[in-house]
mmCIF file of C-alpha atoms in Angstrom:
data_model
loop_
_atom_site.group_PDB
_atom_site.id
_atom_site.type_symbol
_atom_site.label_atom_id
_atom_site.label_comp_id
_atom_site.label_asym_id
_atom_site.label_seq_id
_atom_site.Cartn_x
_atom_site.Cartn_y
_atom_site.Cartn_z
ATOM 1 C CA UNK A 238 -25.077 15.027 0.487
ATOM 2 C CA UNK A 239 -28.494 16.052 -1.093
ATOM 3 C CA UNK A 240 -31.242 13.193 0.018
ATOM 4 C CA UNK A 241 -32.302 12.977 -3.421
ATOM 5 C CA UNK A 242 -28.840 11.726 -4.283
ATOM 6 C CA UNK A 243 -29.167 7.886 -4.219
ATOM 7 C CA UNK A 244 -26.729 5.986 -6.823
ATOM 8 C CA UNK A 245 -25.620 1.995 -6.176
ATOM 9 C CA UNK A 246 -21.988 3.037 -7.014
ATOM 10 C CA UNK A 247 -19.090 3.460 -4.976
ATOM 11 C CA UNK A 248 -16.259 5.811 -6.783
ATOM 12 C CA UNK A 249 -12.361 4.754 -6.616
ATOM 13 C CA UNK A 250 -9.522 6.571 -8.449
ATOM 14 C CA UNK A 251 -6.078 5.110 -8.612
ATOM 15 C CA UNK A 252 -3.420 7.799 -9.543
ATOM 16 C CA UNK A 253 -0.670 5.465 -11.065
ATOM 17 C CA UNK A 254 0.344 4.464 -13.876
ATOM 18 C CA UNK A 255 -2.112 1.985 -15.862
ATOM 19 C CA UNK A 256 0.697 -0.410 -16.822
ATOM 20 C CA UNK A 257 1.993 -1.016 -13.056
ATOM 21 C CA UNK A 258 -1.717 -1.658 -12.209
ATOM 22 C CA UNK A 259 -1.953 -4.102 -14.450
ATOM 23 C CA UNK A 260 0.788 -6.138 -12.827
ATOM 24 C CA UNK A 261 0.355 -5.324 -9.108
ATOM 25 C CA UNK A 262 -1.627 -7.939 -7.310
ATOM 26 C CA UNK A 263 -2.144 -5.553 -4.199
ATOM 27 C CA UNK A 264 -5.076 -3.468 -5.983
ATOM 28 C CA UNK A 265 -6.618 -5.994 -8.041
ATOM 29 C CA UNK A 266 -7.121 -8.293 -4.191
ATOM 30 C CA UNK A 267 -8.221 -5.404 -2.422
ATOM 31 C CA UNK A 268 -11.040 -3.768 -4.806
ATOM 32 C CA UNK A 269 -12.318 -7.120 -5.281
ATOM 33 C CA UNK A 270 -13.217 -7.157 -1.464
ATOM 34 C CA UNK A 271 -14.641 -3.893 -1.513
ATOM 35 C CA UNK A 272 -16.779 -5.143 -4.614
ATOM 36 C CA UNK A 273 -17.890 -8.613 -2.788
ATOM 37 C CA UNK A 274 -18.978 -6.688 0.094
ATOM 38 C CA UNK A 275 -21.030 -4.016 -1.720
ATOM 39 C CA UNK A 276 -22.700 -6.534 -4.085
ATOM 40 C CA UNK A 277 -24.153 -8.069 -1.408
ATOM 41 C CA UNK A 278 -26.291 -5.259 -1.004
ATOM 42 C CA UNK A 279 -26.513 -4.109 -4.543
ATOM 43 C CA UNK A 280 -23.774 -2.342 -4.690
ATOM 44 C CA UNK A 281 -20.671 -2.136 -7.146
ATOM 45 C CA UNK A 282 -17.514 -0.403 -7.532
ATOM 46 C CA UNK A 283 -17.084 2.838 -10.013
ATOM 47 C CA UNK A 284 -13.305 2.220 -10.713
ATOM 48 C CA UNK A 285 -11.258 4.951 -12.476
ATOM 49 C CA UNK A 286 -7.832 5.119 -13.247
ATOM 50 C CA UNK A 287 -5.389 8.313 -13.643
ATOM 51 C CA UNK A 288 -2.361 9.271 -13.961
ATOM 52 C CA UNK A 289 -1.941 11.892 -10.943
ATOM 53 C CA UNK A 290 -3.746 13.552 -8.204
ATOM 54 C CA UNK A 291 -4.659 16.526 -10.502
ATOM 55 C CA UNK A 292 -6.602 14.007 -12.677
ATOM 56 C CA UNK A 293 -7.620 12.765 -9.460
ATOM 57 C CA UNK A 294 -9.319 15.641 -8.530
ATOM 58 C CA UNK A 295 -10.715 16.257 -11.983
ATOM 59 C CA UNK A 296 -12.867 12.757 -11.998
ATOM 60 C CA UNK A 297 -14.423 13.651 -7.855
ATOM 61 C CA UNK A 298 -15.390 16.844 -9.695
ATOM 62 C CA UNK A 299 -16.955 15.477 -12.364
ATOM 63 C CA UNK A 300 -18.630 12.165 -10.657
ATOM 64 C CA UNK A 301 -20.548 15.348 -8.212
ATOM 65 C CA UNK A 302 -21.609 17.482 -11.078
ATOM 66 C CA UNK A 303 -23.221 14.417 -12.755
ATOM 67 C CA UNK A 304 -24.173 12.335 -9.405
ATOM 68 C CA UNK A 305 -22.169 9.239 -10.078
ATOM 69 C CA UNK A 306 -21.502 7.910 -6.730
ATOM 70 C CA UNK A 307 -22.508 7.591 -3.341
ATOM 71 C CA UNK A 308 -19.426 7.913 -1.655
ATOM 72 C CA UNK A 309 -15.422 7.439 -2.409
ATOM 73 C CA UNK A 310 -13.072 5.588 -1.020
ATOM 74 C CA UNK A 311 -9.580 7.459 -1.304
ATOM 75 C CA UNK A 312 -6.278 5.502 -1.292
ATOM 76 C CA UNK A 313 -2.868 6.813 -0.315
ATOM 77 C CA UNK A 314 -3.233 9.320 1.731
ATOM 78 C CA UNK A 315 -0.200 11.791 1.353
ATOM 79 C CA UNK A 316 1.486 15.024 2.493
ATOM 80 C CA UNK A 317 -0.152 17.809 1.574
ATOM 81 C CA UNK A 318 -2.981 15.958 0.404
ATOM 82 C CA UNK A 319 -5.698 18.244 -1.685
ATOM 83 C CA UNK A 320 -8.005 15.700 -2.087
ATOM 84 C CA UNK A 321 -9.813 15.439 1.368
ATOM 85 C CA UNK A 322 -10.964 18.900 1.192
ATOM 86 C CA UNK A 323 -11.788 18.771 -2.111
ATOM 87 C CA UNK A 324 -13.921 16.122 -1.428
ATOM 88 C CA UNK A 325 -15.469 18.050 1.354
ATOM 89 C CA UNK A 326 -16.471 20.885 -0.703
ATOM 90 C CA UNK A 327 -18.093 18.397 -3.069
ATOM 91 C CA UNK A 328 -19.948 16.922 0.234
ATOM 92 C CA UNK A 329 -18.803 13.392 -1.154
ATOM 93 C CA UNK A 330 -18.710 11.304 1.898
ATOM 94 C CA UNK A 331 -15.248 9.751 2.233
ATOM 95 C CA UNK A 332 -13.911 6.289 3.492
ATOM 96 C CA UNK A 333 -9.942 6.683 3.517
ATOM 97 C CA UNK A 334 -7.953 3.147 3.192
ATOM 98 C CA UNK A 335 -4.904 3.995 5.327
ATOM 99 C CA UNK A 336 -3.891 6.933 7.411
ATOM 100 C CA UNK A 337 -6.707 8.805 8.209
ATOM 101 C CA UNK A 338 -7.081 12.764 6.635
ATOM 102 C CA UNK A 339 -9.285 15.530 8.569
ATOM 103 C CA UNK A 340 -12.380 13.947 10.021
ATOM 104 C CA UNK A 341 -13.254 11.292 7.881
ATOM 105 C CA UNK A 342 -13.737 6.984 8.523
ATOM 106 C CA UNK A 343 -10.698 5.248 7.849
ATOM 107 C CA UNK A 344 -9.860 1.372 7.645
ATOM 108 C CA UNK A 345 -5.974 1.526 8.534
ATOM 109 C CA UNK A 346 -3.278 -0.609 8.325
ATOM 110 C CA UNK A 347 -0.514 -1.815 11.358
ATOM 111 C CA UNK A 348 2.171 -0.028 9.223
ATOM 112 C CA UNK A 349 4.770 0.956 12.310
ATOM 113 C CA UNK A 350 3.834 -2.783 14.415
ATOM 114 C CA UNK A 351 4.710 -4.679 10.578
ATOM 115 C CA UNK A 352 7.904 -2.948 9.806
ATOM 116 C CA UNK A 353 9.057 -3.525 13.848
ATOM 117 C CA UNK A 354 7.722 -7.162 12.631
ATOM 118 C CA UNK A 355 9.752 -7.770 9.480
ATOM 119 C CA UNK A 356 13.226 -5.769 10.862
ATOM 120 C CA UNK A 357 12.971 -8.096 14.332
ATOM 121 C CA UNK A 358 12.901 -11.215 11.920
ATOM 122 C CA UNK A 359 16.031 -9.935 10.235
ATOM 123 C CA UNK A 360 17.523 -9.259 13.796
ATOM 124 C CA UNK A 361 16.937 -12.588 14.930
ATOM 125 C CA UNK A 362 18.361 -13.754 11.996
ATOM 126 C CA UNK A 363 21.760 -11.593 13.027
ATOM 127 C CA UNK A 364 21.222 -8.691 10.379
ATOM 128 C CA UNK A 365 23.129 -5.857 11.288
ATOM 129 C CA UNK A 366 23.325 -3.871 7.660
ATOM 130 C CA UNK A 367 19.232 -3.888 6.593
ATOM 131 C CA UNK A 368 18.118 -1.573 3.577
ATOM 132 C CA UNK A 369 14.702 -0.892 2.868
ATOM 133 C CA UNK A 370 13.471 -0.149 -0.739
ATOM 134 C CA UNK A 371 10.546 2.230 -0.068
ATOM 135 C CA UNK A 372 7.273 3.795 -2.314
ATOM 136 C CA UNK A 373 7.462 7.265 -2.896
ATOM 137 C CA UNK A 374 8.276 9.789 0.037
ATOM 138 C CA UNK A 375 4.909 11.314 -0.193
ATOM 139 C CA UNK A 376 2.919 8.950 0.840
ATOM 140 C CA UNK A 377 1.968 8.674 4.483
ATOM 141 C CA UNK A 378 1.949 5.497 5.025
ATOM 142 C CA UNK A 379 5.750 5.289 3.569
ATOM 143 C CA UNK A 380 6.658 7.588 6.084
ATOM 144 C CA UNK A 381 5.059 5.581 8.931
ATOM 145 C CA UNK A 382 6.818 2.929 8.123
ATOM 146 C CA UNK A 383 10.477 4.931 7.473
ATOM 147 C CA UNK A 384 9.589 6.385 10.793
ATOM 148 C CA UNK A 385 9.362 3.494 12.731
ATOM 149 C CA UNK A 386 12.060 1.395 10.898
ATOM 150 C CA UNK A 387 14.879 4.177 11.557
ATOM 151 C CA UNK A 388 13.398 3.763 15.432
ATOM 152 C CA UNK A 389 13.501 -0.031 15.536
ATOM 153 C CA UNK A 390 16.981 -0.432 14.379
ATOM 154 C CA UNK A 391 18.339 2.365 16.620
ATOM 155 C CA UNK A 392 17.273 0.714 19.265
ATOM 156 C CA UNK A 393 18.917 -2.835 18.360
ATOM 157 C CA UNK A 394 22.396 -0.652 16.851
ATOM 158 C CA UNK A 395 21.352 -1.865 13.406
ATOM 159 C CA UNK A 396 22.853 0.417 10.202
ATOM 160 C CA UNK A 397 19.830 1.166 8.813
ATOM 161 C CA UNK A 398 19.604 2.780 5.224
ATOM 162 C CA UNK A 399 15.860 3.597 3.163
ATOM 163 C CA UNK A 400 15.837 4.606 -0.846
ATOM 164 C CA UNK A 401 12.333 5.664 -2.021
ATOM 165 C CA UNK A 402 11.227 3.441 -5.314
ATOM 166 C CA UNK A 403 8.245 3.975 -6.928
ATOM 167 C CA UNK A 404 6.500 0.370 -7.011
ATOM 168 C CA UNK A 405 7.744 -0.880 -10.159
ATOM 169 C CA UNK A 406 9.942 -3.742 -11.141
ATOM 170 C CA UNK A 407 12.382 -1.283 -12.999
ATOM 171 C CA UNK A 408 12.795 0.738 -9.982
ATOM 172 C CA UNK A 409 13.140 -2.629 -7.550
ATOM 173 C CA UNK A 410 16.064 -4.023 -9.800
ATOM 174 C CA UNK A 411 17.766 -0.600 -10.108
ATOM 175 C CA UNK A 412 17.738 0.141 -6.689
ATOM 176 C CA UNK A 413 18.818 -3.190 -5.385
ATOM 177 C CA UNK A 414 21.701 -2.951 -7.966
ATOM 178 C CA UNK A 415 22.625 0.240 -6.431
ATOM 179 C CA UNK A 416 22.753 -0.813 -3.015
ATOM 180 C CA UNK A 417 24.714 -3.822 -3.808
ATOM 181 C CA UNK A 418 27.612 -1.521 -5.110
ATOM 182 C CA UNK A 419 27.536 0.344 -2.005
ATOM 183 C CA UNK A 420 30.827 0.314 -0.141
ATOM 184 C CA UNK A 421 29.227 -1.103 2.379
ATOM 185 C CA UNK A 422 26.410 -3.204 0.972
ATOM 186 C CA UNK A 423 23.737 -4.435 3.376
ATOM 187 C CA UNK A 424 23.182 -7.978 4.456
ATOM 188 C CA UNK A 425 19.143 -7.938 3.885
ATOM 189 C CA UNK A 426 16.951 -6.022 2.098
ATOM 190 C CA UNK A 427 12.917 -4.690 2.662
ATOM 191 C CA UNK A 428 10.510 -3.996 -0.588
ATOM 192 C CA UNK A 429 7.689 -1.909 -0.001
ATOM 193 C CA UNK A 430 5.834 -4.590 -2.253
ATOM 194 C CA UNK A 431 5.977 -7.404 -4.186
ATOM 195 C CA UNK A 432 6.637 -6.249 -7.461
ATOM 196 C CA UNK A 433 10.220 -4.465 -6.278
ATOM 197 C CA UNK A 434 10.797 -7.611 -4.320
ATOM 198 C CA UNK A 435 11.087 -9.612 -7.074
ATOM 199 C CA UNK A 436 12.892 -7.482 -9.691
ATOM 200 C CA UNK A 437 15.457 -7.328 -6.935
ATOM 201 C CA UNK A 438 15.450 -11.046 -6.191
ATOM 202 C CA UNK A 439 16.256 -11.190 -10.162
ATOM 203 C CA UNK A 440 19.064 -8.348 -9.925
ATOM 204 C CA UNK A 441 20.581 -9.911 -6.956
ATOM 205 C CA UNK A 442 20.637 -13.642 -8.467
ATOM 206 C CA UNK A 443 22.571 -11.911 -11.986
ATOM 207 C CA UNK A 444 25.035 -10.517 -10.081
ATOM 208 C CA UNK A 445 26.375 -13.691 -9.075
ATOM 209 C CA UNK A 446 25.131 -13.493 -5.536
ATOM 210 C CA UNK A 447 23.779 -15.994 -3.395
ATOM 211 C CA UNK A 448 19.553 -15.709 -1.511
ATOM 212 C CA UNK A 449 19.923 -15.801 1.466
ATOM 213 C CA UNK A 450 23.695 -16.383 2.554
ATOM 214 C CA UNK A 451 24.837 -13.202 0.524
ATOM 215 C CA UNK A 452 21.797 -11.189 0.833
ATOM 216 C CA UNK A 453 18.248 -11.666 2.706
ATOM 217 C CA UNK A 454 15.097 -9.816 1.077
ATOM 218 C CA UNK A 455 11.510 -9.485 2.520
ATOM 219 C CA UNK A 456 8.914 -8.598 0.332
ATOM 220 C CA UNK A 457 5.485 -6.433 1.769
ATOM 221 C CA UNK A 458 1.961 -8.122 0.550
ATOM 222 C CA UNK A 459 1.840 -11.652 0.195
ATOM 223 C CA UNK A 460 0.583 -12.604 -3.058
ATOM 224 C CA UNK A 461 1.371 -15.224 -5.536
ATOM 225 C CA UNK A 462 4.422 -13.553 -7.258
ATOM 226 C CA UNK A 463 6.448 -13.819 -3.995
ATOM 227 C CA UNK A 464 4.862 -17.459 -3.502
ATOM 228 C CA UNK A 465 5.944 -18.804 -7.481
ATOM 229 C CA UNK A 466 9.638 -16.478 -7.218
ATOM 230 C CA UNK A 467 12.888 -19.170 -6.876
ATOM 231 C CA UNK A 468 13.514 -19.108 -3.966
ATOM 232 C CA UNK A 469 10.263 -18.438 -2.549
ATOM 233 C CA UNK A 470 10.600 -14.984 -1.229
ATOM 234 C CA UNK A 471 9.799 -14.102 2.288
ATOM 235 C CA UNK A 472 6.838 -11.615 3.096
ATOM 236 C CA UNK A 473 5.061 -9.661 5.388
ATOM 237 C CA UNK A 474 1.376 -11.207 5.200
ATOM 238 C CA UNK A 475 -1.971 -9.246 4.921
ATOM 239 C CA UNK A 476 -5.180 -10.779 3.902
ATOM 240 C CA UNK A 477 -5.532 -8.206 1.235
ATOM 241 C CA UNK A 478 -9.252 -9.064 0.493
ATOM 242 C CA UNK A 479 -10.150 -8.938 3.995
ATOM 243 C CA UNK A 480 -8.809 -5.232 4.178
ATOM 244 C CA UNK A 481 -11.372 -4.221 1.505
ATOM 245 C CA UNK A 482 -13.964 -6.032 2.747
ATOM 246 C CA UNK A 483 -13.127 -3.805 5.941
ATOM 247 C CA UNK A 484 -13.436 -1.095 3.820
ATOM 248 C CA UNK A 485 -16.636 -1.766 2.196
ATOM 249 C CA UNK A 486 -18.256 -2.429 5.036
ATOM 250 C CA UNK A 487 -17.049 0.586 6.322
ATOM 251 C CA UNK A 488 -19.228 2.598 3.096
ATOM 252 C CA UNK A 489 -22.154 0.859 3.312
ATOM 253 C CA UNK A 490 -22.278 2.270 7.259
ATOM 254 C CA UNK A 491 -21.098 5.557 5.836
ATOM 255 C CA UNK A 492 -23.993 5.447 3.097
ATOM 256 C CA UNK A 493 -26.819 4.406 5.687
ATOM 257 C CA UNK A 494 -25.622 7.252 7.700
ATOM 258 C CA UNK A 495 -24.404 5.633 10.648
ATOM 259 C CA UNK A 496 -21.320 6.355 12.672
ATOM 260 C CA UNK A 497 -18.302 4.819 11.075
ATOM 261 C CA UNK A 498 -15.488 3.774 13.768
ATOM 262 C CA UNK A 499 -11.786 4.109 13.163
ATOM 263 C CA UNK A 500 -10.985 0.066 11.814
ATOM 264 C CA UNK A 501 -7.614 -1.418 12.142
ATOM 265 C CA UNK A 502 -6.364 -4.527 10.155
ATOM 266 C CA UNK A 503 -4.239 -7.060 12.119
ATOM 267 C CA UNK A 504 -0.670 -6.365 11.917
ATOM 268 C CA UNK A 505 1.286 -8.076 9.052
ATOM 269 C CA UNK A 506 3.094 -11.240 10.110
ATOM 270 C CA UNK A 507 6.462 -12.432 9.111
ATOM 271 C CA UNK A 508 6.237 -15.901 6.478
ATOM 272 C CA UNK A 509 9.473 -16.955 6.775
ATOM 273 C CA UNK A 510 10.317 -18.360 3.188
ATOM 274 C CA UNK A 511 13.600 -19.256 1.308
ATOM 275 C CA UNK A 512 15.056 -15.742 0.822
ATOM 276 C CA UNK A 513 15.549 -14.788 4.529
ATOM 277 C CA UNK A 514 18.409 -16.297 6.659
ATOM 278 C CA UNK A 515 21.549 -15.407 8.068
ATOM 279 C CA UNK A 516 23.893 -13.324 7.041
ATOM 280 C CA UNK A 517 26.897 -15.093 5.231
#
């Protein structure tokens, strides 16, 4: 980056769709800790959202040409992911929030240690048919946790099936309604957030069946949906805030122009609630 090239903005895009934004708590916690870390030096958060990487790309483009920002922070790191080199020829310096891409910092998250975390709770529980509801396929951090799911329940002979979702309610309760009319439905079920969690909690409950004696679900991210759902659903806990706070922290290093270690959160933890128990 040119010396001369001094904003007090930090640029994030979120390629998805405005509407799910809106009623995702995950986001909303975690660029609110970026923003209280950079405002305490002055700092704020240049927020943009898109529809796709292409649009994506089209914003990093435009925030260089006009000298916007300071530095991004990219989220959801995927396969085949344009964007890191694209950001490289734009010499914007890069903080990645998950899995990181080429050389750049990254603030990553236990995603292999939390789903060994959440399908051991089910196992305890004597869970021996677990789906997972996933995000999309592309994203790395999906496959992490795929990856190490398929792993964990080989190794304790559990039947373990995955369906890819898209982080919406409509594709939670559709899902979930599809694995129930499985020939051989499963006993307990894993959202990749809280949004799918409950849709499914609601499409389980109208079909007559019982949380947790018929089916046990675990939602991923903590917030206040899972927390107000009846019955309370079960999660996998991160302190959401505290992850970006990890990652602002980890710009305003990048900014001075200090060396920026690889950060890990702590792994998610199992909050046992009333939608996990065992199986019927």
């Amino acid at each position: 980056m040119d010396d001369t090239w001094r904003t007090s903005a930090v640029g994030l895009v979120l390629a998805r769709p405005p509407r799910l934004l809106g009623t995702e708590p995950f986001f909303m916690e975690f660029i609110a800790g970026i923003e209280e870390r950079l405002a305490a030096h002055g700092r704020s958060v240049l927020l943009h959202v898109v529809a796709h990487h292409d649009a994506e790309i089209a914003a990093y483009r435009r925030w260089a040409r006009q000298r916007l920002v300071d530095a991004v922070v990219l989220v959801n790191p995927s396969v085949d992911d344009r964007r890191p080199a694209v950001l490289r020829d734009l010499r914007l310096p890069v903080v990645v929030a998950g899995e990181p891409t080429d050389d750049n910092p990254a603030v990553r998250r236990d995603d292999a240690g939390s789903m060994r975390a959440a399908l051991a709770h089910l196992v305890a529980l004597g869970h021996r048919r677990v789906a997972r509801i996933s995000g999309p396929d592309a994203l790395l951090h999906t496959r992490t946790r795929t990856a190490a799911m398929l792993t964990a329940a080989a190794e304790s002979a559990v039947d373990a099936v995955v369906v890819a979702g898209d982080y919406s309610a409509e594709s939670g309760a559709r899902l979930t309604t599809g694995l129930l009319d499985g020939p051989e439905p499963p006993t307990a079920i894993i959202y990749d957030n809280d949004l799918m969690a409950v849709a499914g909690l609601h499409a389980v409950t109208e079909r007559g069946h019982r949380v947790p004696r018929d089916v046990s679900l675990i939602a991923w991210d903590d917030s206040s949906l899972c927390r107000l759902a009846s019955p309370a659903l079960t999660t996998m806990s991160l302190d959401v805030h505290s992850f970006g706070e990890s990652v602002g922290e980890a710009v305003l290093r990048l900014v001075a122009g200090e060396t920026v270690p690889q950060r890990w959160c702590a792994t998610e933890t199992v909050v046992a609630r009333g939608t996990t128990g065992p199986p019927g």
